[in-house]
Each structure stands twice: as C-alpha cells, then as structure tokens.
Coordinates of C-alpha atoms and ligand atoms in Angstrom, one line a residue:
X54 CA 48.4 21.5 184.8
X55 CA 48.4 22.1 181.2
X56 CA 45.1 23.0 179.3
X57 CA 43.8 20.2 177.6
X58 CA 41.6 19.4 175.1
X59 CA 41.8 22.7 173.4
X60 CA 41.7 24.2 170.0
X61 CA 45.1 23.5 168.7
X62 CA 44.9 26.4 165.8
X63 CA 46.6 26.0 162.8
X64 CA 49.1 23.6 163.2
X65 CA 50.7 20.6 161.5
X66 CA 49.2 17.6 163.2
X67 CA 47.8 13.9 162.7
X68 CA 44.3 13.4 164.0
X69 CA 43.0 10.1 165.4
X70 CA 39.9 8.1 165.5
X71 CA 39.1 6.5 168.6
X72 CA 36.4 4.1 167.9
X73 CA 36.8 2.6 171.0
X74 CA 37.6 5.1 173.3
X75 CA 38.9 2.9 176.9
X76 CA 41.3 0.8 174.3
X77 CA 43.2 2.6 172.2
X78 CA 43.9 6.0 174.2
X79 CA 46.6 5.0 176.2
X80 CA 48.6 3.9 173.5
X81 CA 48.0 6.7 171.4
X82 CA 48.4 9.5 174.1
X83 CA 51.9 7.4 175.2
X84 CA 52.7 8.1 171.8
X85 CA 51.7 11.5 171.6
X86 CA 53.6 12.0 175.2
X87 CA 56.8 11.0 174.1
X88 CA 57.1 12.7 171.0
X89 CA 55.7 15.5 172.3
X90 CA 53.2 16.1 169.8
X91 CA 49.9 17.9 170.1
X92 CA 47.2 15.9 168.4
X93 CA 43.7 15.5 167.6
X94 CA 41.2 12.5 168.9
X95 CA 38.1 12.6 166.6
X96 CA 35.1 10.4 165.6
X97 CA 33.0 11.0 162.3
X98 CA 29.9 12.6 163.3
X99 CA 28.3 11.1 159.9
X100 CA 28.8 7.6 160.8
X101 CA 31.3 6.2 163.7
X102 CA 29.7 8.1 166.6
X103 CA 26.0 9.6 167.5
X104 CA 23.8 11.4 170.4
X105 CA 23.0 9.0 173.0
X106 CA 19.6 9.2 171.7
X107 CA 20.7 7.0 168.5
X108 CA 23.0 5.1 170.6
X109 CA 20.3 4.3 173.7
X110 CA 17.1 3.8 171.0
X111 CA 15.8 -0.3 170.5
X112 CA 17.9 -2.3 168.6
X113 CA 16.7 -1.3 164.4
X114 CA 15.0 1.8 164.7
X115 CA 18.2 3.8 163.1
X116 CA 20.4 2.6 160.5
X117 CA 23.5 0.1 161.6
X118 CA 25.7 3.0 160.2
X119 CA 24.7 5.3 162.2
X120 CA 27.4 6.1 164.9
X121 CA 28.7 2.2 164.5
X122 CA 31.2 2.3 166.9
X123 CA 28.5 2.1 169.6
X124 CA 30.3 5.1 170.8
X125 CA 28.1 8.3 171.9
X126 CA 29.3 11.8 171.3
X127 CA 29.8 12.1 174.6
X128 CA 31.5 9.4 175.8
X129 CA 34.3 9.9 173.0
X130 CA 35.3 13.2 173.9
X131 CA 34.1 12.6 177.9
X132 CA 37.0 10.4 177.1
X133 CA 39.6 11.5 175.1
X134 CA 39.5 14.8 177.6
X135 CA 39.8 12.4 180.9
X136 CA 42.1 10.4 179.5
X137 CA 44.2 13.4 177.7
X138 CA 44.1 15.6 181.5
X139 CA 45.1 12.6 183.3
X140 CA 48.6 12.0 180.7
X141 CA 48.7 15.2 180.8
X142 CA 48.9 15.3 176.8
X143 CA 47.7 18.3 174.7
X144 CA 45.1 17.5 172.0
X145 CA 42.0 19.0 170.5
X146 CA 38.9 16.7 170.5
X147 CA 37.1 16.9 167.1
X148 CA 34.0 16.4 165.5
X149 CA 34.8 15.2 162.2
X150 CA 32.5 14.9 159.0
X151 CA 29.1 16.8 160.5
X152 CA 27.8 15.0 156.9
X153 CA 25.0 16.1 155.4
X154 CA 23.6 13.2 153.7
X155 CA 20.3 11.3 153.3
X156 CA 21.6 8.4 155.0
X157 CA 24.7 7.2 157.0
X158 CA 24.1 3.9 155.0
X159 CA 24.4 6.1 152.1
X160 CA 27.5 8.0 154.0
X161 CA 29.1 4.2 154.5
X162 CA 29.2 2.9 150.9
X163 CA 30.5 6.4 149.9
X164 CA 33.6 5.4 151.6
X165 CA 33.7 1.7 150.7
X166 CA 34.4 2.0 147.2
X167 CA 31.3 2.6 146.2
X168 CA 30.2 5.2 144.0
X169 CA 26.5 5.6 144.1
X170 CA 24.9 9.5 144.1
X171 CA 21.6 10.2 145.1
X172 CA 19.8 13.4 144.3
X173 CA 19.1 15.5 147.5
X174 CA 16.0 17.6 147.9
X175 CA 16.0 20.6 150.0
X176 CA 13.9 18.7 152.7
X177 CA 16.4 16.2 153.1
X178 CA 19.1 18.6 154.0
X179 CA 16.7 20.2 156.2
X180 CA 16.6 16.6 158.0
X181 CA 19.9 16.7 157.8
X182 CA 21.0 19.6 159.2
X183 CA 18.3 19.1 162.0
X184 CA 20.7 15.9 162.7
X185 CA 23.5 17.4 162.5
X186 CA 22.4 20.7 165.2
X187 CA 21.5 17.7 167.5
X188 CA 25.0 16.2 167.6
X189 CA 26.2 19.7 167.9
X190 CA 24.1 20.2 170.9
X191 CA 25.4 17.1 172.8
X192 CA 29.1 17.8 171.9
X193 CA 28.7 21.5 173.1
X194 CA 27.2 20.2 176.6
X195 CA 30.4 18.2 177.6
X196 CA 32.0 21.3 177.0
X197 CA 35.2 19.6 175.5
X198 CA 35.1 19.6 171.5
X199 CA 37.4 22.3 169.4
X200 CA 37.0 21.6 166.4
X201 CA 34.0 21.0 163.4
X202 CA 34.8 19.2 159.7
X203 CA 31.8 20.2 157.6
X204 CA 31.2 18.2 154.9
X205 CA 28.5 19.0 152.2
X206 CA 30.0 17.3 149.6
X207 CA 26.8 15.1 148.8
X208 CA 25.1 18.4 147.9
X209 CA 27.9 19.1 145.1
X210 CA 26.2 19.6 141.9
X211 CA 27.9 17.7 138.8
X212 CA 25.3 18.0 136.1
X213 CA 26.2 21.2 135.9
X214 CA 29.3 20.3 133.9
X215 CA 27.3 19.1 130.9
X216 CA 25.8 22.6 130.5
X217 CA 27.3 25.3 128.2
X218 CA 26.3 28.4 125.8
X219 CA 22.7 29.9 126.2
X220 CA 21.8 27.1 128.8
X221 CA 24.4 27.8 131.2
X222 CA 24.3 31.1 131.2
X223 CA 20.8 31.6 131.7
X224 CA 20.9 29.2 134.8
X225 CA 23.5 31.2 136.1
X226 CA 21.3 34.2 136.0
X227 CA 18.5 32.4 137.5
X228 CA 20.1 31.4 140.5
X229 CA 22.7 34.6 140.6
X230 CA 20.0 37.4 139.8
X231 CA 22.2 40.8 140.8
X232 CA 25.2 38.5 142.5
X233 CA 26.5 37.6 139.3
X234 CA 29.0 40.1 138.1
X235 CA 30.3 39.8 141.9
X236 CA 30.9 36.2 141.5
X237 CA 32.3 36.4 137.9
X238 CA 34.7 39.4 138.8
X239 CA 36.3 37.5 141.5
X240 CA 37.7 35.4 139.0
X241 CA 37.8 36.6 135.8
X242 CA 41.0 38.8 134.3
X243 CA 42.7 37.8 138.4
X244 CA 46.1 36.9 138.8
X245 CA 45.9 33.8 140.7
X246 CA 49.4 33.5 141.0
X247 CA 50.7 30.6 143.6
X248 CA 54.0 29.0 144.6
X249 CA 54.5 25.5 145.2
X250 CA 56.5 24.1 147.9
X251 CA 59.4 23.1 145.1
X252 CA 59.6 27.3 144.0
X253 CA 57.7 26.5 141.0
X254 CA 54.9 29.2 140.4
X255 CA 52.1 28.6 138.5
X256 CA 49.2 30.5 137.5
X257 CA 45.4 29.5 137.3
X258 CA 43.2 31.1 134.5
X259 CA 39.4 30.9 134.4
X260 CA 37.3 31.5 131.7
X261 CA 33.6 33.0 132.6
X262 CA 31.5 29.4 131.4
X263 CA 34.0 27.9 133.8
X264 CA 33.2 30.2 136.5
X265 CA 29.6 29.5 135.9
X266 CA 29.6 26.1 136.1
X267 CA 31.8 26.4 139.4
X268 CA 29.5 28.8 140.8
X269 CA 26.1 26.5 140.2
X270 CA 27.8 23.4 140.8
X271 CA 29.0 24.3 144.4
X272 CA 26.6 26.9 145.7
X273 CA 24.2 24.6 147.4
X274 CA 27.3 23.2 149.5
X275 CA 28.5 26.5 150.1
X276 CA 25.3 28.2 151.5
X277 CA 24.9 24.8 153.6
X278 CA 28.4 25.4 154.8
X279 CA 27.6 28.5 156.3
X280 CA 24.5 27.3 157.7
X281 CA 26.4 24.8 160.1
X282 CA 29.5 27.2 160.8
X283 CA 26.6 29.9 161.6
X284 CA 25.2 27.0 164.2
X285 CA 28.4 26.5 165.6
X286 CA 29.5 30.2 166.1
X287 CA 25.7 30.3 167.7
X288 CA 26.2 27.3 169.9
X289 CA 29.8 27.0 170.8
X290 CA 30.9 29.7 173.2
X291 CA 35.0 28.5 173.3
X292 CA 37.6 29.0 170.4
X293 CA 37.2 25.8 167.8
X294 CA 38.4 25.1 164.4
X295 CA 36.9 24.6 161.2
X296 CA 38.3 21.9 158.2
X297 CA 36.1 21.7 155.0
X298 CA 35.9 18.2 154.2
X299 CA 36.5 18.1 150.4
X300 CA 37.1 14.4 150.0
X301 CA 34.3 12.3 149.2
X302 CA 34.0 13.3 145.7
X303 CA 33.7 10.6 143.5
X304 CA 36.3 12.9 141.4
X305 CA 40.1 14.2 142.3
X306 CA 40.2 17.4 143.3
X307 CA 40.7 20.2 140.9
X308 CA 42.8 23.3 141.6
X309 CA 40.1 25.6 140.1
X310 CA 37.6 23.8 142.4
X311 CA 39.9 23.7 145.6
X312 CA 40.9 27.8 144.9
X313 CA 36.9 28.5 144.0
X314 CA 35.4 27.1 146.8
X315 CA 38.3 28.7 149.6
X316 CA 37.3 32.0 147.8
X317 CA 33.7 31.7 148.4
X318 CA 34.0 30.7 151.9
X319 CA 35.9 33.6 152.6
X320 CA 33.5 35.6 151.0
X321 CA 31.0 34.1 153.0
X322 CA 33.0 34.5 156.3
X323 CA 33.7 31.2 157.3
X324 CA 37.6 30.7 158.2
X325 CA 39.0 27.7 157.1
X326 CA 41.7 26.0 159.4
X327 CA 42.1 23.0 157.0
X328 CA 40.4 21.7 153.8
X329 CA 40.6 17.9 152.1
X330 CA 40.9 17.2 149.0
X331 CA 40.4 14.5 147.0
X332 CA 44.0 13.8 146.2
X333 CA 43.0 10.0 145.1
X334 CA 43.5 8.2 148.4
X335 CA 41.4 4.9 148.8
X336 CA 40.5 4.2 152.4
X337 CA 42.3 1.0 153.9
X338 CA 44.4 1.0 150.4
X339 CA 47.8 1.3 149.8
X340 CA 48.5 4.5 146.9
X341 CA 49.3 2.7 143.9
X342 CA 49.3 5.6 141.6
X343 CA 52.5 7.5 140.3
X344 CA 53.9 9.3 143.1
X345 CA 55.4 12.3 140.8
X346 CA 51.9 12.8 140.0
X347 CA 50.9 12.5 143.3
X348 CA 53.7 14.5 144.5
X349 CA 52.7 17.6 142.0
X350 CA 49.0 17.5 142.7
X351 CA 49.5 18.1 146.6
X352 CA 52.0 20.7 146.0
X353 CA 49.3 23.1 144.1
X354 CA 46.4 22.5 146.0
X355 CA 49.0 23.0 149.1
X356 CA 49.8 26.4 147.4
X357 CA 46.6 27.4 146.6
X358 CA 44.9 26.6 150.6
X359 CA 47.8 28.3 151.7
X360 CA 47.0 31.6 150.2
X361 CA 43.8 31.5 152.6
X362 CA 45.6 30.4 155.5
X363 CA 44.8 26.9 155.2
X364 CA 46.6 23.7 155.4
X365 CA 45.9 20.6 153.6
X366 CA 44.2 17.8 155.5
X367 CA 44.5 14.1 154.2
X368 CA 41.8 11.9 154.9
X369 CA 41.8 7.8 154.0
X370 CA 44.9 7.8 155.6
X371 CA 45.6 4.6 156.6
X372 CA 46.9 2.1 154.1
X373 CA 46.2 -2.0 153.6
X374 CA 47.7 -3.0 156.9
X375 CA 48.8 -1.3 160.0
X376 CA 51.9 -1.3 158.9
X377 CA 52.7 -0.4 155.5
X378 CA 51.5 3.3 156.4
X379 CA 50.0 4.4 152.7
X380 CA 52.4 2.7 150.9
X381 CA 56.1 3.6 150.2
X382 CA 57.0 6.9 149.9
X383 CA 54.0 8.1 150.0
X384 CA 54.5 9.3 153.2
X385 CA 57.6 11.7 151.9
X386 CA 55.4 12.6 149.0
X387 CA 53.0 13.7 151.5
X388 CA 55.6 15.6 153.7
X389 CA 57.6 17.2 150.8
X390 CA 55.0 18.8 149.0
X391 CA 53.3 20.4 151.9
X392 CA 56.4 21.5 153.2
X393 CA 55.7 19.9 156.5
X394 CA 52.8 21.4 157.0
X395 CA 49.4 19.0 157.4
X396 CA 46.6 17.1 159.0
X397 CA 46.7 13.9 158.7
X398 CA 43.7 11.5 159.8
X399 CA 43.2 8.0 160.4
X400 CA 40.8 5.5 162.5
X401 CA 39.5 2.5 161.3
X402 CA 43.4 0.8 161.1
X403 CA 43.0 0.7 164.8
X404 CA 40.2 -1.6 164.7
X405 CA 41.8 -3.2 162.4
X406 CA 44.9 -3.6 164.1
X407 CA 42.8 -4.5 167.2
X408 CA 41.5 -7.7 165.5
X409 CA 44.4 -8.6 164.3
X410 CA 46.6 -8.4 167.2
X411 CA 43.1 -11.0 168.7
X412 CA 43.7 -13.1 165.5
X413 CA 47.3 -13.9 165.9
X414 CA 47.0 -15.7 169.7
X415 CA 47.1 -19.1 170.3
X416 CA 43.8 -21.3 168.8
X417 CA 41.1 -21.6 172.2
X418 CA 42.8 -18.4 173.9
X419 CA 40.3 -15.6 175.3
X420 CA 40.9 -13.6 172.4
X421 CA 41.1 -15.8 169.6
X422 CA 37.6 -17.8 170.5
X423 CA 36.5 -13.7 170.4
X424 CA 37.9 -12.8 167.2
X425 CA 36.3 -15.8 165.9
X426 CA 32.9 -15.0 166.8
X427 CA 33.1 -10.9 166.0
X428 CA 34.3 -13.0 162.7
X429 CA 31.2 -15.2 162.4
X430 CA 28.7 -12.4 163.3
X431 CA 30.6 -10.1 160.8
X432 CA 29.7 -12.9 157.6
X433 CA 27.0 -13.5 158.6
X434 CA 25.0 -9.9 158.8
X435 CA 27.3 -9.4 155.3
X436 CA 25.6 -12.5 153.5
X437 CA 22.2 -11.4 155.3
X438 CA 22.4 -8.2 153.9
X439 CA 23.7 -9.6 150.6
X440 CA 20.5 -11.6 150.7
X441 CA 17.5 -9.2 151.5
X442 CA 19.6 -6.4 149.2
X443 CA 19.8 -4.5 152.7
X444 CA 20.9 -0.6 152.9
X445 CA 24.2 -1.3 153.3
X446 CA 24.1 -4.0 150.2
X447 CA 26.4 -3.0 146.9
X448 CA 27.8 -5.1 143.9
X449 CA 31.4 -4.8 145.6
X450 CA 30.1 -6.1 148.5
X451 CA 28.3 -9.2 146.9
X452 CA 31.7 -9.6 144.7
X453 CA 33.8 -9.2 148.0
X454 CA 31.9 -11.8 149.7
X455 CA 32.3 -13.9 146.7
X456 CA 35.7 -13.7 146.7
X457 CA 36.1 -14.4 150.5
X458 CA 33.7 -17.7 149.8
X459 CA 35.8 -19.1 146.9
X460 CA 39.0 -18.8 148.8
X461 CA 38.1 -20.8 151.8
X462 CA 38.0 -23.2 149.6
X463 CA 41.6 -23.3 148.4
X464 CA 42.6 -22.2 152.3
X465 CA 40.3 -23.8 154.6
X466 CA 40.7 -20.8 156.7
X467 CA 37.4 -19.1 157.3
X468 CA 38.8 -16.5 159.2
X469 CA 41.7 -14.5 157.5
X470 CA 42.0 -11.4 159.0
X471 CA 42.9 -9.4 155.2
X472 CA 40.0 -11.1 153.5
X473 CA 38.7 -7.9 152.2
X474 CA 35.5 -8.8 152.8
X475 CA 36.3 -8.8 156.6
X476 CA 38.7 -5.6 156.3
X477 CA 35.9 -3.4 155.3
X478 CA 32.6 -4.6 157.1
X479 CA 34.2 -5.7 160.6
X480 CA 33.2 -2.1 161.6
X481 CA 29.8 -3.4 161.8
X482 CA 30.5 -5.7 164.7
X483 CA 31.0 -3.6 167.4
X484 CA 27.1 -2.2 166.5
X485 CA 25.7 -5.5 166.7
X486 CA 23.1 -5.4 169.3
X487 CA 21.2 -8.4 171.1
X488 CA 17.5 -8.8 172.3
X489 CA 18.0 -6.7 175.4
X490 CA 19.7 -3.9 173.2
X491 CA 23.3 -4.8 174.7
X492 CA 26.4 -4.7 172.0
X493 CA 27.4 -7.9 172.9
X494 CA 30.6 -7.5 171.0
X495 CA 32.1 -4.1 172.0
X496 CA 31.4 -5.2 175.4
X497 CA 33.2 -7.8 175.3
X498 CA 36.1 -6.6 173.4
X499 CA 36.3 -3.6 175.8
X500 CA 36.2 -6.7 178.7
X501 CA 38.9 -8.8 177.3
X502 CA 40.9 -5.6 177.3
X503 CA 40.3 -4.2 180.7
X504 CA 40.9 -7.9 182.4
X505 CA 43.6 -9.4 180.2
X506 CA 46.7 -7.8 181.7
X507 CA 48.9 -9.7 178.6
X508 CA 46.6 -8.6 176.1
X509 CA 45.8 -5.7 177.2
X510 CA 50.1 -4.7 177.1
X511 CA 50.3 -6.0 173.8
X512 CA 47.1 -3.6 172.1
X513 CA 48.9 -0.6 174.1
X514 CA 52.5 -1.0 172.7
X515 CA 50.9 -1.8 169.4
X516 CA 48.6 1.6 169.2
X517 CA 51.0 3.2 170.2
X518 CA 54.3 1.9 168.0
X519 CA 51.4 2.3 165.4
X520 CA 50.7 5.6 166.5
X521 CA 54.6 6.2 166.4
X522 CA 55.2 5.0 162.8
X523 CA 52.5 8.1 161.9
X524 CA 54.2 10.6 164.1
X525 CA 57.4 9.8 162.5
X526 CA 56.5 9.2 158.9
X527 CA 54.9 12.5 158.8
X528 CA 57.2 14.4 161.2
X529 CA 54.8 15.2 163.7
X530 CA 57.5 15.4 166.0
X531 CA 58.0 18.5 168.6
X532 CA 55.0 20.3 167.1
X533 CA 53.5 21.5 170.4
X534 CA 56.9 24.2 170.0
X535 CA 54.8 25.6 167.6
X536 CA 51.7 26.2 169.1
X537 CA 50.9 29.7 170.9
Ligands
ZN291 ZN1 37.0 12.1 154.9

C-alpha cells in the first residue's frame, strides 16, 4: 500500500480544490490515477473551509464567507485521505491561504475583483492569528495535512512608497534600531545575478531608499509569517510544506519584491517550498494581457524563487469556463518559462462546472429543477445583500447584478449559467442554511449525486476530463518519477 496523503516536497504539481469533497474526488483522483501524477487536494483556510466550530455554530453568528463550502477542515482532508488510500493515488492534502485578515467577507471581495484595503491594527492580527492556530489545531488532529500557504498579504504596507529623503530614512531607523545596516547590506553593492529559463541573465540592482521602503513596507508580513510557520513547526509533528501566498496584491508582483521578501524569509528561517506571485491572473478570467509580457514576467520571478529553492505557484488558475483553461497559450506561456517546473491551483471551476453540467439537462429533470432553485436562492441573497449594503456588498456586485437584470430582458432566461453575476456569487449557495441550521443546498446537491447513477457518471467523467485538460496543459504527467 503506498503512503498517501503525504508531503509531496518540491515538485511540479497542480493542486485542487475540493469544495465538495464526496463529488468531485473520484473524478479527480481517476485523473490523477491514470496519469500517474501526484497531486494536491486543498481548501482555503481563509474562506472555502473552517473548524467544525464555525461550520456547526447557528445559522448568522459568523460571516457567510467564512468556510462557504459548508465543508469542515476535517471532513475535507478526512476525505481527500479516504478517498486518496482507497484509489490508491499519491497526493498531499493542503491547507491553503491560513489568511490573515480582518474578515473572510473582506478575504471574498479581495478575490472578486474588488479592490478595497483596510488598515489592520495589531489586535486584529492577534484575532487573526488566534483563528488561524484554531484551524491549525483541527487539521493537525486528523493527522492527514502536509502542507501550509501562509498568506499575510493584507498586512503589506503600501504607504510606504510615497515616502522618501529625511522621512524615509528616519522611519527606517525607527523600526530597524541596530538591524539596519544588516538589512541594507544584504542588498546593497550584491550581485543578484539570475538566469531565466530562455538563458537570458539579468541582473537586479537596489538602491538603499529602495531597500528602505522594501524593508518597512513588508516587515509586518514577514514577522507574521514566522509567527504561523513557528506555530506549525510547534504543532505539526510530520514533514509538511510551506508556499508563501504572494497573490492577493492589488499590484503585479515586482522582481525586487519577490527576491526581497525570499531573502528575508530565509533570513528568518522559514523554507519556502513555493511562493505566488501576482503575475496578473484574474480569478474565473481568461488572460487577456500580452502573452510575451506575460511570458517574460514569469521567467524572472521563476529565476529569482529558484535561487532559494523555490518553485513558482499560480493561483486564479482557472479561466472563464471549464474549458478554455486560462485562455490560449497561456498554458505554454506558463510551462515554458518555468521550465516545467510549477504549482498550479484551481477550485471554484469545479463548482462551476458542477452547475453547469445540472444546467444543461432536460427542463423538469432532478437536476435542472435543482440548479434552478441554487439559481433563485443565489439572486436573491445577491439583491438582499445589494439592498441592506451587506458585508459581502461592492459596486461590482451592484453593476453585475445590473447587468444580469437588464439582460433577461433581451433573453428571457433568468438562469444563464455565465451571467457573471451567477459565476462569481453561486459559491454562496452551498452555505445557505435553513431554520434548523441544515444547508439545504449542499445537501441536496451531494444527494442528487450519490442517488442519480446517470448524473452522477456524467460529473465523474467531466471532473475528471477537466481534471485531465490541467494535467496535460501543464505537463503534469509522470511526475510521481520524480518524487523521492
Ligand atoms: Zn491565492
């Protein structure tokens, strides 16, 4: 019997979100299976799963956002590791984004499009991180995760960057005291020489007000960092893995940032598997930028995170539909200038896939009538919250549910399954919860599944062909030869 779930190392690999754990495995790990790739089966700790505490409590007293898939910590990797054992399929169960954030409303609209930045106070990321130890705790007691993404990217500091002269560098001081020749002669008058996966070299220079501004825009993300890798090497007593999550910047990623903060983790002793950048990928978008620009970008930061043993890890993977991957050849882009080498995460575009695949059967069938009611409830907690101005309530929201109200109009079809409005808040549905507390919902998706022999053979060669258009886009193929 092979050993399964375990850390996988550092490996080129896709990762997958199962947000509804009894669904989309088999498809997925027959995927995995016959390529015979090793793979990872994740949920974001920030906002698709939660302890059974959140997941148990009365209907309202957390946030919707909060572990939305109505999936617990441990039932997802209880899960993936039965389910994994049983197909006999290598794979390393993850717990992706351990955010650190004031909300997971705030977490949700980071990812929707929406670019809204709160200040966080040092209590808050004390609340935060308590959170964050607690889903820890309940991960390390099924004994079957192998792998952390930390992300701290809320507590990046960007005002920072409209500092210079006198002011700059007496803030520096202040918060550097003796540190500060250390920080500044890791930089300064270094080589920083790299090589791209093409054999073009390039060089990075810093200047000290850049370093500066590097070092006080990042260091409270940094030293938060090492607070959650220090709880993990405390709590989990197995190898796992570590990715810095590196993404949810409202900005691209800049080589000077990607190389500073690698350094600095180093320096602070926490090894870094994988990092993500910010390489302009819009989740359940398509990449409509210029793909030589895109193309260049990954090959630097590649260079530089592989100078610290790192691969890159792309997040927002999937694209506008579960099958146009992230556009074309954006997948070659991807593989080219990493040299084959990369992490490459999805999730939601199974849900998505899911209700489409409900959608397209006959009009009064089990899972049409279904579809159309997760449809219903989905507009109608949208125009509620669009209403009361309600936590999960932005201007993109209000203009997508515009947009999906003026074109029923021309269509009479109230329930198009690419209205965006739909696309990006159908999530919400399976947290829906009645009187009693039930997710009416995700129970009965999960039921249509488990009793619907037809259906349930069409979602598993679906997931898994989707699975497969991944494996083989990227070239996932065979990669378990390469693990020790
Ligand atoms: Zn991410």
């Amino acid at each position: 019997m092979i050993n399964t779930p375990r850390y996988l190392g550092v490996v080129s690999h896709p990762a997958i979100g199962i947000r509804l754990p009894q669904v989309f495995l088999r498809g997925i790990l027959y995927a995995y299976r016959l390529r015979r790739v090793a793979g990872g089966l994740m949920l974001s700790f920030g906002r698709e799963t939660a302890p059974e505490y959140v997941i148990n409590a009365v209907p309202g007293k957390y946030e919707i956002s909060m572990g939305h898939t109505g999936t617990s910590i441990k039932e997802y990797l209880t899960l993936g590791a039965k389910y994994a054992r049983k197909a006999g399929v290598l794979v390393e169960m993850e717990a992706d984004h351990l955010t650190v954030t004031t909300s997971s409303a705030q977490a949700v609209k980071r990812i929707s499009g929406v670019k809204e930045y709160v200040e966080i106070g040092d209590e808050d990321i004390e609340r935060a991180l308590k959170y964050i130890f607690s889903e820890v705790d309940e991960a390390a007691q099924t004994g079957y995760v192998n792998f952390f993404t930390i992300d701290a990217c809320e507590l990046i500091d960007y005002s920072v960057e409209r500092l210079s002269g006198e002011d700059l560098k007496k803030r520096f001081r202040d918060v550097f005291g003796n540190n500060k020749e250390k920080i500044l002669s890791r930089y300064i008058n270094k080589r920083h020489l790299f090589i791209g996966s093409s054999g073009k070299s390039f060089r990075l220079v810093f200047s000290e007000e850049e370093v500066m501004r590097l070092a006080l825009k990042y260091y409270r993300s940094l030293i938060t960092t090492v607070r959650i890798y220090d709880y993990l090497e405390h709590r989990i007593r197995w190898p796992f893995g570590i990715e810095i999550a590196f993404d949810e910047t409202p900005v691209i990623t800049e080589e000077k940032d990607l190389l500073f903060y690698l350094r600095e983790l180093w320096e602070l002793n926490v090894p870094v598997d994988y990092i993500a950048p910010n390489i302009g990928f819009e989740k359940k978008q398509d990449y409509r930028g210029d793909l030589k620009v895109l193309k260049k970008r990954i090959e630097r930061l590649a260079a530089i995170a592989r100078t610290f043993g790192a691969l890159l890890s792309f997040h927002s993977g999937s694209g506008s539909t579960p099958w146009s991957g992230k556009g074309r050849g954006v997948y070659d882009v991807v593989k080219e200038a990493t040299s084959r080498d990369l992490k490459y995460k999805v999730s939601g575009i199974y849900f998505e896939l899911l209700l489409e695949l409900m959608a397209w059967q006959s009009t009064g069938s089990r899972p049409r009538k279904l579809y159309e009611e997760v449809y219903d409830a989905v507009i109608d907690y949208v125009r509620r919250e669009v209403k009361t101005r309600g936590p999960l309530y932005s201007e993109v929201m209000e203009r997508q549910l515009k947009e999906y109200e003026e074109n029923i109009e021309k269509t009479q079809d109230p329930y198009n399954p690419l209205a965006d409005i739909f696309r990006y808040y159908s999530f919400i549905a399976l947290n829906l919860r009645d009187r009693s507390g039930d997710r009416p919902y995700r129970r009965a998706i999960i039921e249509l599944y488990e009793e619907d022999e037809a259906f349930r053979n069409l979602v598993d060669r679906e997931v898994a062909d989707l699975t497969l258009r991944l494996i083989d886009g990227l070239g996932f193929a065979n990669n378990v030869d390469k693990i020790e």
